[in-house]
Amino acid sequence: MSGPLEIVGEPDAPSCADGVCEVPAADEQASPAGPPPVRS
Amino acid sequence: MAHVSNSVKVDIWSDIACPWCYIGKRRFETAAADFAAAGGELEVEYHSFELSPDTPVDFEGSEVDFLVSHKRLAPEQVEQMLAQMTQLATTEGLSYDFDALQHTNTVRAHELLHLAKAKGRQLDLVERLFAAYFEEGRHIGRVDDLADLAAEIGLDRDEAVEALTSGTYRADVDADKDQAVAYGISGVPFFVIDGRLGVSGAQEPSVFTDVLREAAGLTAATS
């Protein structure tokens, strides 16, 4: 496995890094499926 | 768009001590089921990523204590974060219990996942470890506890103890971490599709579905 990756999908999807995890604001949780995938 | 193959390989970098990784796993599995129903074939392989490699195996304290002491977050902020995360997990059918959770170093859990991969049981162990850690308050850092969990999915307990004690799979863990660096992965979960597409974070199932279908040539490219 090598070579650069083409990054796809929603750019703001939550993740964890350096031991800390992003948590969306309460109003964001209330929204339904979210926006369609966006290429970056 | 040419339809060459409907088979897709997905390499997933994650850490057991990653609440978004378990949630992302559920969302990905929803998409995987849709993909299979559409005629797609999926091969999934998990890879090691340590969010906090400096964590002691026998960390004394709660998850709140860890985040306050090691990440210098305010206790009120941490408690709010964990409450929100617990609620989010509920929407995916997961019952996170941060009060019972035993924060620990995950490198041996990753080693055990490599043993399970060698035995063709990696996906079973990934699920077992996530549930043990987030829902059951089980310890996933000590050799004996990990060997118990390995035995619960049918792996040989003594073989697990031997592999973890001797560090048989430590180099495989390091190789996964090196590959993550090579890909530029700084957060998890992170999904690599057919070695060419990267998907970061706990995406909604529809996003995974679109990417899988595009990778397999089951739909036209979205851009």
mmCIF file of C-alpha atoms in Angstrom, chain B residues 45-161:
data_model
loop_
_atom_site.group_PDB
_atom_site.id
_atom_site.type_symbol
_atom_site.label_atom_id
_atom_site.label_comp_id
_atom_site.label_asym_id
_atom_site.label_seq_id
_atom_site.Cartn_x
_atom_site.Cartn_y
_atom_site.Cartn_z
ATOM 1 C CA GLU B 45 -8.951 -5.317 7.207
ATOM 2 C CA TYR B 46 -8.268 -3.340 10.376
ATOM 3 C CA HIS B 47 -4.987 -1.603 11.085
ATOM 4 C CA SER B 48 -3.387 -0.289 14.247
ATOM 5 C CA PHE B 49 -3.476 3.333 15.330
ATOM 6 C CA GLU B 50 -2.638 4.450 18.862
ATOM 7 C CA LEU B 51 -4.358 7.637 19.937
ATOM 8 C CA SER B 52 -2.483 7.862 23.241
ATOM 9 C CA PRO B 53 0.567 5.591 23.168
ATOM 10 C CA ASP B 54 1.875 7.239 26.333
ATOM 11 C CA THR B 55 -1.047 5.969 28.391
ATOM 12 C CA PRO B 56 0.065 3.567 31.142
ATOM 13 C CA VAL B 57 -1.484 0.101 31.021
ATOM 14 C CA ASP B 58 -2.628 0.407 34.615
ATOM 15 C CA PHE B 59 -3.880 3.977 34.489
ATOM 16 C CA GLU B 60 -5.600 4.754 37.757
ATOM 17 C CA GLY B 61 -8.653 6.911 37.302
ATOM 18 C CA SER B 62 -11.695 7.512 35.182
ATOM 19 C CA GLU B 63 -11.934 8.648 31.571
ATOM 20 C CA VAL B 64 -12.637 12.120 32.926
ATOM 21 C CA ASP B 65 -9.482 11.936 35.047
ATOM 22 C CA PHE B 66 -7.432 10.897 32.018
ATOM 23 C CA LEU B 67 -8.637 13.684 29.764
ATOM 24 C CA VAL B 68 -8.263 16.261 32.503
ATOM 25 C CA SER B 69 -4.776 15.175 33.554
ATOM 26 C CA HIS B 70 -3.288 14.199 30.186
ATOM 27 C CA LYS B 71 -5.071 16.540 27.802
ATOM 28 C CA ARG B 72 -5.544 19.448 30.179
ATOM 29 C CA LEU B 73 -9.256 19.788 29.506
ATOM 30 C CA ALA B 74 -11.635 21.232 32.072
ATOM 31 C CA PRO B 75 -13.602 18.580 33.994
ATOM 32 C CA GLU B 76 -16.913 20.200 33.085
ATOM 33 C CA GLN B 77 -15.935 20.205 29.407
ATOM 34 C CA VAL B 78 -14.950 16.545 29.533
ATOM 35 C CA GLU B 79 -18.138 15.502 31.288
ATOM 36 C CA GLN B 80 -20.212 17.333 28.696
ATOM 37 C CA MET B 81 -18.232 15.736 25.857
ATOM 38 C CA LEU B 82 -18.684 12.255 27.245
ATOM 39 C CA ALA B 83 -22.400 12.792 27.817
ATOM 40 C CA GLN B 84 -22.809 13.915 24.220
ATOM 41 C CA MET B 85 -20.751 11.011 22.957
ATOM 42 C CA THR B 86 -22.849 8.580 24.980
ATOM 43 C CA GLN B 87 -26.001 10.024 23.457
ATOM 44 C CA LEU B 88 -24.575 9.836 19.945
ATOM 45 C CA ALA B 89 -23.587 6.216 20.479
ATOM 46 C CA THR B 90 -27.135 5.420 21.529
ATOM 47 C CA THR B 91 -28.367 6.479 18.103
ATOM 48 C CA GLU B 92 -26.145 3.755 16.642
ATOM 49 C CA GLY B 93 -27.423 1.135 19.060
ATOM 50 C CA LEU B 94 -24.347 1.298 21.276
ATOM 51 C CA SER B 95 -24.418 1.623 25.079
ATOM 52 C CA TYR B 96 -21.276 3.501 26.040
ATOM 53 C CA ASP B 97 -20.505 3.418 29.764
ATOM 54 C CA PHE B 98 -17.758 5.933 30.460
ATOM 55 C CA ASP B 99 -18.196 5.511 34.214
ATOM 56 C CA ALA B 100 -17.187 1.854 33.962
ATOM 57 C CA LEU B 101 -14.593 2.321 31.212
ATOM 58 C CA GLN B 102 -11.020 1.427 32.189
ATOM 59 C CA HIS B 103 -8.667 3.711 30.311
ATOM 60 C CA THR B 104 -5.480 1.914 29.290
ATOM 61 C CA ASN B 105 -2.747 1.554 26.718
ATOM 62 C CA THR B 106 -4.011 -0.239 23.595
ATOM 63 C CA VAL B 107 -0.824 -1.514 21.995
ATOM 64 C CA ARG B 108 -1.354 -5.082 23.215
ATOM 65 C CA ALA B 109 -4.941 -4.990 21.989
ATOM 66 C CA HIS B 110 -3.548 -4.119 18.566
ATOM 67 C CA GLU B 111 -1.061 -6.962 18.805
ATOM 68 C CA LEU B 112 -3.912 -9.317 19.595
ATOM 69 C CA LEU B 113 -5.813 -8.040 16.574
ATOM 70 C CA HIS B 114 -2.874 -9.048 14.414
ATOM 71 C CA LEU B 115 -2.904 -12.515 15.941
ATOM 72 C CA ALA B 116 -6.627 -12.698 15.228
ATOM 73 C CA LYS B 117 -5.989 -11.597 11.649
ATOM 74 C CA ALA B 118 -3.500 -14.415 11.233
ATOM 75 C CA LYS B 119 -6.240 -16.785 12.424
ATOM 76 C CA GLY B 120 -8.901 -15.269 10.173
ATOM 77 C CA ARG B 121 -10.826 -13.878 13.152
ATOM 78 C CA GLN B 122 -9.862 -10.210 13.164
ATOM 79 C CA LEU B 123 -13.334 -8.779 12.541
ATOM 80 C CA ASP B 124 -14.782 -10.838 15.391
ATOM 81 C CA LEU B 125 -12.113 -9.604 17.774
ATOM 82 C CA VAL B 126 -12.484 -5.961 16.719
ATOM 83 C CA GLU B 127 -16.142 -6.103 17.678
ATOM 84 C CA ARG B 128 -15.405 -7.982 20.898
ATOM 85 C CA LEU B 129 -12.772 -5.471 22.009
ATOM 86 C CA PHE B 130 -14.900 -2.418 21.233
ATOM 87 C CA ALA B 131 -17.850 -3.817 23.174
ATOM 88 C CA ALA B 132 -15.650 -4.911 26.061
ATOM 89 C CA TYR B 133 -14.075 -1.472 26.328
ATOM 90 C CA PHE B 134 -16.969 0.898 25.753
ATOM 91 C CA GLU B 135 -19.974 -1.078 26.950
ATOM 92 C CA GLU B 136 -18.757 -3.620 29.491
ATOM 93 C CA GLY B 137 -15.992 -1.853 31.418
ATOM 94 C CA ARG B 138 -13.537 -4.640 30.655
ATOM 95 C CA HIS B 139 -9.803 -4.016 30.724
ATOM 96 C CA ILE B 140 -8.142 -4.297 27.307
ATOM 97 C CA GLY B 141 -4.554 -3.495 28.233
ATOM 98 C CA ARG B 142 -3.398 -6.426 30.337
ATOM 99 C CA VAL B 143 -2.287 -9.750 28.891
ATOM 100 C CA ASP B 144 -4.623 -11.905 30.973
ATOM 101 C CA ASP B 145 -7.675 -9.773 30.261
ATOM 102 C CA LEU B 146 -6.924 -9.738 26.542
ATOM 103 C CA ALA B 147 -6.351 -13.487 26.524
ATOM 104 C CA ASP B 148 -9.770 -13.940 28.138
ATOM 105 C CA LEU B 149 -11.368 -11.850 25.402
ATOM 106 C CA ALA B 150 -9.495 -13.804 22.735
ATOM 107 C CA ALA B 151 -10.787 -17.048 24.197
ATOM 108 C CA GLU B 152 -14.324 -15.679 24.197
ATOM 109 C CA ILE B 153 -14.267 -15.535 20.397
ATOM 110 C CA GLY B 154 -12.690 -18.952 20.087
ATOM 111 C CA LEU B 155 -8.993 -18.154 19.865
ATOM 112 C CA ASP B 156 -6.545 -20.242 21.839
ATOM 113 C CA ARG B 157 -5.991 -18.505 25.172
ATOM 114 C CA ASP B 158 -2.496 -19.879 25.731
ATOM 115 C CA GLU B 159 -1.438 -18.860 22.232
ATOM 116 C CA ALA B 160 -2.717 -15.350 22.902
ATOM 117 C CA VAL B 161 -0.760 -15.145 26.154
#
